PDB file of C-alpha atoms in Angstrom:
ATOM      1  CA  UNK A   1     -26.213 -16.961   1.214  1.00  0.00           C
ATOM      2  CA  UNK A   2     -24.717 -18.794   4.145  1.00  0.00           C
ATOM      3  CA  UNK A   3     -24.776 -17.233   7.587  1.00  0.00           C
ATOM      4  CA  UNK A   4     -23.074 -17.955  10.878  1.00  0.00           C
ATOM      5  CA  UNK A   5     -24.202 -14.426  11.964  1.00  0.00           C
ATOM      6  CA  UNK A   6     -20.666 -13.102  12.586  1.00  0.00           C
ATOM      7  CA  UNK A   7     -19.548 -13.714   8.985  1.00  0.00           C
ATOM      8  CA  UNK A   8     -21.811 -13.728   5.948  1.00  0.00           C
ATOM      9  CA  UNK A   9     -21.111 -15.337   2.594  1.00  0.00           C
ATOM     10  CA  UNK A  10     -23.068 -14.353  -0.497  1.00  0.00           C
ATOM     11  CA  UNK A  11     -22.338 -15.947  -3.869  1.00  0.00           C
ATOM     12  CA  UNK A  12     -23.569 -14.148  -6.972  1.00  0.00           C
ATOM     13  CA  UNK A  13     -22.523 -15.965 -10.125  1.00  0.00           C
ATOM     14  CA  UNK A  14     -18.737 -16.217 -10.059  1.00  0.00           C
ATOM     15  CA  UNK A  15     -18.177 -13.630  -7.311  1.00  0.00           C
ATOM     16  CA  UNK A  16     -18.356 -14.280  -3.564  1.00  0.00           C
ATOM     17  CA  UNK A  17     -18.743 -11.495  -1.019  1.00  0.00           C
ATOM     18  CA  UNK A  18     -17.580 -12.212   2.526  1.00  0.00           C
ATOM     19  CA  UNK A  19     -18.881  -9.736   5.097  1.00  0.00           C
ATOM     20  CA  UNK A  20     -17.623  -9.346   8.652  1.00  0.00           C
ATOM     21  CA  UNK A  21     -20.981  -8.906  10.348  1.00  0.00           C
ATOM     22  CA  UNK A  22     -20.771  -7.487  13.852  1.00  0.00           C
ATOM     23  CA  UNK A  23     -21.538  -3.816  13.085  1.00  0.00           C
ATOM     24  CA  UNK A  24     -22.676  -3.183  16.655  1.00  0.00           C
ATOM     25  CA  UNK A  25     -19.087  -3.989  17.725  1.00  0.00           C
ATOM     26  CA  UNK A  26     -17.460  -2.347  14.671  1.00  0.00           C
ATOM     27  CA  UNK A  27     -16.974  -5.869  13.285  1.00  0.00           C
ATOM     28  CA  UNK A  28     -14.477  -6.728  16.015  1.00  0.00           C
ATOM     29  CA  UNK A  29     -13.376 -10.352  16.114  1.00  0.00           C
ATOM     30  CA  UNK A  30     -14.726 -12.862  18.596  1.00  0.00           C
ATOM     31  CA  UNK A  31     -14.750 -16.664  18.511  1.00  0.00           C
ATOM     32  CA  UNK A  32     -17.700 -16.704  16.109  1.00  0.00           C
ATOM     33  CA  UNK A  33     -15.805 -14.399  13.742  1.00  0.00           C
ATOM     34  CA  UNK A  34     -12.815 -16.717  13.513  1.00  0.00           C
ATOM     35  CA  UNK A  35     -14.990 -19.789  13.109  1.00  0.00           C
ATOM     36  CA  UNK A  36     -17.047 -18.020  10.455  1.00  0.00           C
ATOM     37  CA  UNK A  37     -13.961 -16.946   8.521  1.00  0.00           C
ATOM     38  CA  UNK A  38     -12.620 -20.501   8.590  1.00  0.00           C
ATOM     39  CA  UNK A  39     -15.908 -22.075   7.478  1.00  0.00           C
ATOM     40  CA  UNK A  40     -16.367 -19.466   4.760  1.00  0.00           C
ATOM     41  CA  UNK A  41     -12.863 -19.939   3.337  1.00  0.00           C
ATOM     42  CA  UNK A  42     -13.470 -23.692   3.235  1.00  0.00           C
ATOM     43  CA  UNK A  43     -16.798 -23.179   1.454  1.00  0.00           C
ATOM     44  CA  UNK A  44     -15.104 -20.990  -1.147  1.00  0.00           C
ATOM     45  CA  UNK A  45     -12.408 -23.640  -1.701  1.00  0.00           C
ATOM     46  CA  UNK A  46     -15.131 -26.227  -2.280  1.00  0.00           C
ATOM     47  CA  UNK A  47     -17.047 -24.067  -4.778  1.00  0.00           C
ATOM     48  CA  UNK A  48     -15.112 -24.032  -8.066  1.00  0.00           C
ATOM     49  CA  UNK A  49     -17.640 -21.672  -9.658  1.00  0.00           C
ATOM     50  CA  UNK A  50     -16.278 -18.840  -7.502  1.00  0.00           C
ATOM     51  CA  UNK A  51     -13.589 -16.919  -9.380  1.00  0.00           C
ATOM     52  CA  UNK A  52     -13.109 -13.864  -7.212  1.00  0.00           C
ATOM     53  CA  UNK A  53     -13.787 -12.908  -3.576  1.00  0.00           C
ATOM     54  CA  UNK A  54     -14.601  -9.531  -2.031  1.00  0.00           C
ATOM     55  CA  UNK A  55     -13.970  -9.177   1.704  1.00  0.00           C
ATOM     56  CA  UNK A  56     -15.662  -6.266   3.482  1.00  0.00           C
ATOM     57  CA  UNK A  57     -17.346  -5.198   6.711  1.00  0.00           C
ATOM     58  CA  UNK A  58     -20.995  -4.572   7.561  1.00  0.00           C
ATOM     59  CA  UNK A  59     -22.069  -0.965   8.024  1.00  0.00           C
ATOM     60  CA  UNK A  60     -20.291   2.220   6.986  1.00  0.00           C
ATOM     61  CA  UNK A  61     -17.997   2.787   9.967  1.00  0.00           C
ATOM     62  CA  UNK A  62     -15.711  -0.201  10.139  1.00  0.00           C
ATOM     63  CA  UNK A  63     -14.061  -2.965   8.152  1.00  0.00           C
ATOM     64  CA  UNK A  64     -12.944  -4.396  11.500  1.00  0.00           C
ATOM     65  CA  UNK A  65     -11.795  -2.749  14.714  1.00  0.00           C
ATOM     66  CA  UNK A  66      -9.642  -5.805  15.509  1.00  0.00           C
ATOM     67  CA  UNK A  67     -10.019  -8.056  18.515  1.00  0.00           C
ATOM     68  CA  UNK A  68     -13.097  -7.530  20.686  1.00  0.00           C
ATOM     69  CA  UNK A  69     -11.504  -5.689  23.627  1.00  0.00           C
ATOM     70  CA  UNK A  70     -14.547  -6.257  25.858  1.00  0.00           C
ATOM     71  CA  UNK A  71     -14.054  -9.998  25.401  1.00  0.00           C
ATOM     72  CA  UNK A  72     -10.325  -9.685  26.133  1.00  0.00           C
ATOM     73  CA  UNK A  73     -10.839  -7.466  29.190  1.00  0.00           C
ATOM     74  CA  UNK A  74     -13.278 -10.037  30.556  1.00  0.00           C
ATOM     75  CA  UNK A  75     -10.690 -12.817  30.342  1.00  0.00           C
ATOM     76  CA  UNK A  76     -12.237 -14.355  27.244  1.00  0.00           C
ATOM     77  CA  UNK A  77     -10.520 -16.448  24.626  1.00  0.00           C
ATOM     78  CA  UNK A  78      -7.531 -14.594  23.194  1.00  0.00           C
ATOM     79  CA  UNK A  79      -6.522 -12.884  26.420  1.00  0.00           C
ATOM     80  CA  UNK A  80      -3.206 -13.677  28.070  1.00  0.00           C
ATOM     81  CA  UNK A  81      -5.044 -15.405  30.922  1.00  0.00           C
ATOM     82  CA  UNK A  82      -6.816 -17.682  28.457  1.00  0.00           C
ATOM     83  CA  UNK A  83      -3.614 -18.712  26.683  1.00  0.00           C
ATOM     84  CA  UNK A  84      -2.425 -21.059  29.438  1.00  0.00           C
ATOM     85  CA  UNK A  85       0.995 -22.607  28.846  1.00  0.00           C
ATOM     86  CA  UNK A  86       3.456 -21.553  26.136  1.00  0.00           C
ATOM     87  CA  UNK A  87       2.477 -24.569  24.050  1.00  0.00           C
ATOM     88  CA  UNK A  88      -1.226 -23.809  24.394  1.00  0.00           C
ATOM     89  CA  UNK A  89      -0.600 -20.187  23.482  1.00  0.00           C
ATOM     90  CA  UNK A  90       1.558 -21.118  20.481  1.00  0.00           C
ATOM     91  CA  UNK A  91      -0.983 -23.597  19.143  1.00  0.00           C
ATOM     92  CA  UNK A  92      -3.848 -21.147  19.546  1.00  0.00           C
ATOM     93  CA  UNK A  93      -2.068 -18.186  17.966  1.00  0.00           C
ATOM     94  CA  UNK A  94      -0.738 -20.237  15.073  1.00  0.00           C
ATOM     95  CA  UNK A  95      -4.213 -21.657  14.566  1.00  0.00           C
ATOM     96  CA  UNK A  96      -5.660 -18.152  14.260  1.00  0.00           C
ATOM     97  CA  UNK A  97      -2.908 -17.167  11.806  1.00  0.00           C
ATOM     98  CA  UNK A  98      -3.778 -20.257   9.763  1.00  0.00           C
ATOM     99  CA  UNK A  99      -7.368 -19.047   9.380  1.00  0.00           C
ATOM    100  CA  UNK A 100      -6.145 -15.757   7.919  1.00  0.00           C
ATOM    101  CA  UNK A 101      -3.684 -17.621   5.691  1.00  0.00           C
ATOM    102  CA  UNK A 102      -6.575 -19.566   4.176  1.00  0.00           C
ATOM    103  CA  UNK A 103      -7.605 -16.370   2.379  1.00  0.00           C
ATOM    104  CA  UNK A 104      -4.060 -15.708   1.197  1.00  0.00           C
ATOM    105  CA  UNK A 105      -3.896 -19.236  -0.233  1.00  0.00           C
ATOM    106  CA  UNK A 106      -7.283 -19.302  -1.976  1.00  0.00           C
ATOM    107  CA  UNK A 107      -6.955 -20.062  -5.678  1.00  0.00           C
ATOM    108  CA  UNK A 108      -9.132 -17.040  -6.447  1.00  0.00           C
ATOM    109  CA  UNK A 109      -8.068 -13.403  -6.032  1.00  0.00           C
ATOM    110  CA  UNK A 110      -9.326 -11.774  -2.820  1.00  0.00           C
ATOM    111  CA  UNK A 111     -10.138  -8.049  -2.828  1.00  0.00           C
ATOM    112  CA  UNK A 112     -10.401  -6.248   0.506  1.00  0.00           C
ATOM    113  CA  UNK A 113     -13.001  -3.450   0.283  1.00  0.00           C
ATOM    114  CA  UNK A 114     -12.057  -1.551   3.431  1.00  0.00           C
ATOM    115  CA  UNK A 115     -15.054   0.547   4.405  1.00  0.00           C
ATOM    116  CA  UNK A 116     -13.856   2.309   7.551  1.00  0.00           C
ATOM    117  CA  UNK A 117     -11.732   1.464  10.593  1.00  0.00           C
ATOM    118  CA  UNK A 118      -9.151  -1.218   9.831  1.00  0.00           C
ATOM    119  CA  UNK A 119      -7.380  -1.914  13.103  1.00  0.00           C
ATOM    120  CA  UNK A 120      -5.395  -4.710  14.710  1.00  0.00           C
ATOM    121  CA  UNK A 121      -6.538  -8.155  13.627  1.00  0.00           C
ATOM    122  CA  UNK A 122      -8.718  -6.563  10.929  1.00  0.00           C
ATOM    123  CA  UNK A 123      -5.640  -4.859   9.494  1.00  0.00           C
ATOM    124  CA  UNK A 124      -3.766  -8.164   9.647  1.00  0.00           C
ATOM    125  CA  UNK A 125      -6.576  -9.970   7.818  1.00  0.00           C
ATOM    126  CA  UNK A 126      -6.544  -7.326   5.078  1.00  0.00           C
ATOM    127  CA  UNK A 127      -2.828  -8.021   4.533  1.00  0.00           C
ATOM    128  CA  UNK A 128      -3.768 -11.548   3.446  1.00  0.00           C
ATOM    129  CA  UNK A 129      -5.839 -10.153   0.576  1.00  0.00           C
ATOM    130  CA  UNK A 130      -4.376  -9.834  -2.893  1.00  0.00           C
ATOM    131  CA  UNK A 131      -5.661  -6.305  -3.468  1.00  0.00           C
ATOM    132  CA  UNK A 132      -6.759  -3.682  -0.959  1.00  0.00           C
ATOM    133  CA  UNK A 133      -8.973  -0.731  -1.783  1.00  0.00           C
ATOM    134  CA  UNK A 134     -10.586   1.580   0.737  1.00  0.00           C
ATOM    135  CA  UNK A 135     -13.113   4.329   1.289  1.00  0.00           C
ATOM    136  CA  UNK A 136     -11.932   7.902   1.710  1.00  0.00           C
ATOM    137  CA  UNK A 137     -12.778   7.865   5.424  1.00  0.00           C
ATOM    138  CA  UNK A 138     -10.876   4.625   6.168  1.00  0.00           C
ATOM    139  CA  UNK A 139      -8.257   4.589   8.911  1.00  0.00           C
ATOM    140  CA  UNK A 140      -5.550   2.006   9.575  1.00  0.00           C
ATOM    141  CA  UNK A 141      -3.707   1.088  12.760  1.00  0.00           C
ATOM    142  CA  UNK A 142      -1.927  -1.708  14.565  1.00  0.00           C
ATOM    143  CA  UNK A 143      -2.620  -0.556  18.153  1.00  0.00           C
ATOM    144  CA  UNK A 144      -1.289  -3.655  19.896  1.00  0.00           C
ATOM    145  CA  UNK A 145       2.028  -2.274  21.200  1.00  0.00           C
ATOM    146  CA  UNK A 146       0.460   0.493  23.340  1.00  0.00           C
ATOM    147  CA  UNK A 147      -1.830  -2.236  24.719  1.00  0.00           C
ATOM    148  CA  UNK A 148       1.137  -4.380  25.760  1.00  0.00           C
ATOM    149  CA  UNK A 149       1.015  -6.885  22.894  1.00  0.00           C
ATOM    150  CA  UNK A 150       3.422  -7.523  20.037  1.00  0.00           C
ATOM    151  CA  UNK A 151       1.281  -7.828  16.877  1.00  0.00           C
ATOM    152  CA  UNK A 152       0.944 -11.569  16.435  1.00  0.00           C
ATOM    153  CA  UNK A 153      -1.440 -12.368  13.582  1.00  0.00           C
ATOM    154  CA  UNK A 154       1.005 -11.952  10.716  1.00  0.00           C
ATOM    155  CA  UNK A 155       1.600  -8.199  10.363  1.00  0.00           C
ATOM    156  CA  UNK A 156       5.278  -8.327  11.368  1.00  0.00           C
ATOM    157  CA  UNK A 157       5.853 -10.661   8.398  1.00  0.00           C
ATOM    158  CA  UNK A 158       3.382  -9.427   5.774  1.00  0.00           C
ATOM    159  CA  UNK A 159       3.442  -5.645   6.255  1.00  0.00           C
ATOM    160  CA  UNK A 160       7.212  -5.232   5.536  1.00  0.00           C
ATOM    161  CA  UNK A 161       6.755  -7.197   2.314  1.00  0.00           C
ATOM    162  CA  UNK A 162       4.059  -4.756   1.218  1.00  0.00           C
ATOM    163  CA  UNK A 163       5.312  -1.325   2.333  1.00  0.00           C
ATOM    164  CA  UNK A 164       8.946  -2.006   3.255  1.00  0.00           C
ATOM    165  CA  UNK A 165      10.549  -2.616   6.653  1.00  0.00           C
ATOM    166  CA  UNK A 166      11.066   1.013   7.677  1.00  0.00           C
ATOM    167  CA  UNK A 167       7.465   2.155   7.416  1.00  0.00           C
ATOM    168  CA  UNK A 168       6.283  -1.214   8.723  1.00  0.00           C
ATOM    169  CA  UNK A 169       8.361  -0.852  11.887  1.00  0.00           C
ATOM    170  CA  UNK A 170       7.059   2.676  12.394  1.00  0.00           C
ATOM    171  CA  UNK A 171       3.418   1.604  12.175  1.00  0.00           C
ATOM    172  CA  UNK A 172       3.926  -1.558  14.242  1.00  0.00           C
ATOM    173  CA  UNK A 173       5.967  -0.013  17.052  1.00  0.00           C
ATOM    174  CA  UNK A 174       4.090   3.265  17.458  1.00  0.00           C
ATOM    175  CA  UNK A 175       0.597   1.920  16.801  1.00  0.00           C
ATOM    176  CA  UNK A 176      -0.301   5.231  15.191  1.00  0.00           C
ATOM    177  CA  UNK A 177      -3.237   5.689  12.837  1.00  0.00           C
ATOM    178  CA  UNK A 178      -2.938   6.614   9.193  1.00  0.00           C
ATOM    179  CA  UNK A 179      -5.697   7.792   6.872  1.00  0.00           C
ATOM    180  CA  UNK A 180      -6.649   6.545   3.425  1.00  0.00           C
ATOM    181  CA  UNK A 181      -4.397   8.964   1.541  1.00  0.00           C
ATOM    182  CA  UNK A 182      -1.328   7.991   3.554  1.00  0.00           C
ATOM    183  CA  UNK A 183      -2.203   4.320   3.071  1.00  0.00           C
ATOM    184  CA  UNK A 184      -2.279   4.986  -0.676  1.00  0.00           C
ATOM    185  CA  UNK A 185       1.066   6.803  -0.536  1.00  0.00           C
ATOM    186  CA  UNK A 186       2.620   3.830   1.275  1.00  0.00           C
ATOM    187  CA  UNK A 187       1.172   1.384  -1.287  1.00  0.00           C
ATOM    188  CA  UNK A 188      -0.787  -0.261   1.501  1.00  0.00           C
ATOM    189  CA  UNK A 189      -3.908   0.139  -0.653  1.00  0.00           C
ATOM    190  CA  UNK A 190      -4.223   0.203  -4.441  1.00  0.00           C
ATOM    191  CA  UNK A 191      -7.176   2.596  -4.707  1.00  0.00           C
ATOM    192  CA  UNK A 192      -9.217   5.066  -2.649  1.00  0.00           C
ATOM    193  CA  UNK A 193     -12.881   5.746  -3.460  1.00  0.00           C
ATOM    194  CA  UNK A 194     -15.805   7.706  -2.029  1.00  0.00           C
ATOM    195  CA  UNK A 195     -17.596   5.411   0.424  1.00  0.00           C
ATOM    196  CA  UNK A 196     -20.701   5.105  -1.779  1.00  0.00           C
ATOM    197  CA  UNK A 197     -18.575   3.874  -4.698  1.00  0.00           C
ATOM    198  CA  UNK A 198     -16.259   1.452  -2.894  1.00  0.00           C
ATOM    199  CA  UNK A 199     -18.247  -1.768  -3.201  1.00  0.00           C
ATOM    200  CA  UNK A 200     -19.272  -1.041  -6.797  1.00  0.00           C
ATOM    201  CA  UNK A 201     -15.624  -0.509  -7.747  1.00  0.00           C
ATOM    202  CA  UNK A 202     -14.625  -3.710  -5.942  1.00  0.00           C
ATOM    203  CA  UNK A 203     -17.279  -5.621  -7.879  1.00  0.00           C
ATOM    204  CA  UNK A 204     -16.139  -4.071 -11.149  1.00  0.00           C
ATOM    205  CA  UNK A 205     -12.579  -5.272 -10.550  1.00  0.00           C
ATOM    206  CA  UNK A 206     -13.838  -8.669  -9.363  1.00  0.00           C
ATOM    207  CA  UNK A 207     -15.849  -9.114 -12.566  1.00  0.00           C
ATOM    208  CA  UNK A 208     -12.804  -8.224 -14.672  1.00  0.00           C
ATOM    209  CA  UNK A 209     -10.761 -10.904 -12.922  1.00  0.00           C
ATOM    210  CA  UNK A 210     -13.596 -13.450 -12.924  1.00  0.00           C
ATOM    211  CA  UNK A 211     -13.782 -13.281 -16.730  1.00  0.00           C
ATOM    212  CA  UNK A 212     -10.207 -14.534 -17.130  1.00  0.00           C
ATOM    213  CA  UNK A 213      -9.060 -18.150 -17.356  1.00  0.00           C
ATOM    214  CA  UNK A 214      -9.269 -19.361 -13.712  1.00  0.00           C
ATOM    215  CA  UNK A 215      -6.282 -21.710 -14.072  1.00  0.00           C
ATOM    216  CA  UNK A 216      -4.128 -18.859 -15.312  1.00  0.00           C
ATOM    217  CA  UNK A 217      -5.345 -16.504 -12.580  1.00  0.00           C
ATOM    218  CA  UNK A 218      -4.552 -19.100  -9.908  1.00  0.00           C
ATOM    219  CA  UNK A 219      -1.108 -19.682 -11.431  1.00  0.00           C
ATOM    220  CA  UNK A 220      -0.299 -15.963 -11.562  1.00  0.00           C
ATOM    221  CA  UNK A 221      -1.417 -15.439  -7.954  1.00  0.00           C
ATOM    222  CA  UNK A 222       0.624 -18.421  -6.746  1.00  0.00           C
ATOM    223  CA  UNK A 223       3.720 -17.295  -8.645  1.00  0.00           C
ATOM    224  CA  UNK A 224       3.553 -13.762  -7.222  1.00  0.00           C
ATOM    225  CA  UNK A 225       2.931 -15.041  -3.694  1.00  0.00           C
ATOM    226  CA  UNK A 226       5.948 -17.326  -3.916  1.00  0.00           C
ATOM    227  CA  UNK A 227       8.119 -14.451  -5.135  1.00  0.00           C
ATOM    228  CA  UNK A 228       7.743 -12.796  -1.742  1.00  0.00           C
ATOM    229  CA  UNK A 229       9.765 -15.483   0.010  1.00  0.00           C
ATOM    230  CA  UNK A 230      11.870 -17.022  -2.783  1.00  0.00           C
ATOM    231  CA  UNK A 231      15.304 -15.961  -4.146  1.00  0.00           C
ATOM    232  CA  UNK A 232      15.085 -14.644  -7.709  1.00  0.00           C
ATOM    233  CA  UNK A 233      16.837 -17.580  -9.377  1.00  0.00           C
ATOM    234  CA  UNK A 234      14.496 -20.092  -7.739  1.00  0.00           C
ATOM    235  CA  UNK A 235      11.531 -17.841  -8.380  1.00  0.00           C
ATOM    236  CA  UNK A 236      12.242 -17.752 -12.105  1.00  0.00           C
ATOM    237  CA  UNK A 237      12.388 -21.553 -12.194  1.00  0.00           C
ATOM    238  CA  UNK A 238       9.167 -21.832 -10.174  1.00  0.00           C
ATOM    239  CA  UNK A 239       7.446 -19.321 -12.465  1.00  0.00           C
ATOM    240  CA  UNK A 240       8.352 -21.457 -15.472  1.00  0.00           C
ATOM    241  CA  UNK A 241       7.043 -24.603 -13.820  1.00  0.00           C
ATOM    242  CA  UNK A 242       3.821 -22.936 -12.641  1.00  0.00           C
ATOM    243  CA  UNK A 243       3.082 -21.378 -16.039  1.00  0.00           C
ATOM    244  CA  UNK A 244       3.642 -24.599 -17.963  1.00  0.00           C
ATOM    245  CA  UNK A 245       1.603 -26.555 -15.430  1.00  0.00           C
ATOM    246  CA  UNK A 246      -1.325 -24.152 -15.913  1.00  0.00           C
ATOM    247  CA  UNK A 247      -1.299 -24.599 -19.680  1.00  0.00           C
ATOM    248  CA  UNK A 248      -0.147 -21.025 -20.234  1.00  0.00           C
ATOM    249  CA  UNK A 249       0.299 -20.117 -23.895  1.00  0.00           C
ATOM    250  CA  UNK A 250      -1.685 -23.005 -25.378  1.00  0.00           C
ATOM    251  CA  UNK A 251      -4.290 -20.608 -26.817  1.00  0.00           C
ATOM    252  CA  UNK A 252      -1.878 -17.729 -27.356  1.00  0.00           C
ATOM    253  CA  UNK A 253      -2.093 -17.897 -31.157  1.00  0.00           C
ATOM    254  CA  UNK A 254      -5.880 -17.717 -31.227  1.00  0.00           C
ATOM    255  CA  UNK A 255      -6.007 -14.953 -28.641  1.00  0.00           C
ATOM    256  CA  UNK A 256      -3.382 -12.983 -30.582  1.00  0.00           C
ATOM    257  CA  UNK A 257      -5.530 -13.229 -33.756  1.00  0.00           C
ATOM    258  CA  UNK A 258      -8.591 -11.977 -31.855  1.00  0.00           C
ATOM    259  CA  UNK A 259      -6.613  -9.072 -30.427  1.00  0.00           C
ATOM    260  CA  UNK A 260      -5.253  -8.037 -33.811  1.00  0.00           C
ATOM    261  CA  UNK A 261      -8.727  -8.220 -35.371  1.00  0.00           C
ATOM    262  CA  UNK A 262     -10.017  -5.733 -32.787  1.00  0.00           C
ATOM    263  CA  UNK A 263      -7.370  -3.135 -33.675  1.00  0.00           C
TER     264      UNK A 263
END
């Protein structure tokens, strides 16, 4: 286990669990949280044994409540007063987005196990994960607009790609909360589980993915990610290139024989 206190990383075999670890603040983000997420993503990139990542929050109440409002209200880093000039604000905001994007771009699949409140920046981090599952008591919201802020850590770009522009605009503009069942209906999450089963189910899925050829898993993830911003004709060409580059199909004959023998 590595520990910067705000973010924990535990590696068990081929599965890494990243835990947002400020339960006393509902895992709200502060400077240590962002630094911890960046350092943890880098550690995962440098550890080829890791084949799947689970991202969750400490405690039973919250995945993350978003930005630490006490820090913001006090003029801390992230507040409008701390942004300085336009250039300083742009560089800082884009830098924070880049930390979240590190999880989107990991070669391994990332599963968000959302164990409670998933608000603001926490919601936006979850959108960078490949698969989202949540506990039955989870709630989701982008509350920035009522607080005088346009959501700025990626949700205006990622959420429409996941649930469509209409529902995305409704959630972004109103800032309203939705529960786990509505999140499932909107395809924001893949699965909903009782809170005492959530992490076990995340680990079960992680183990299933970790047992597959890591080159092929990376290729499939990259191809799907690129499809979100690529015209179909280019996407089909990129898919071909990615699959061939990953050695896809080289063991197809042997695997087909094994499959037929099991029937």
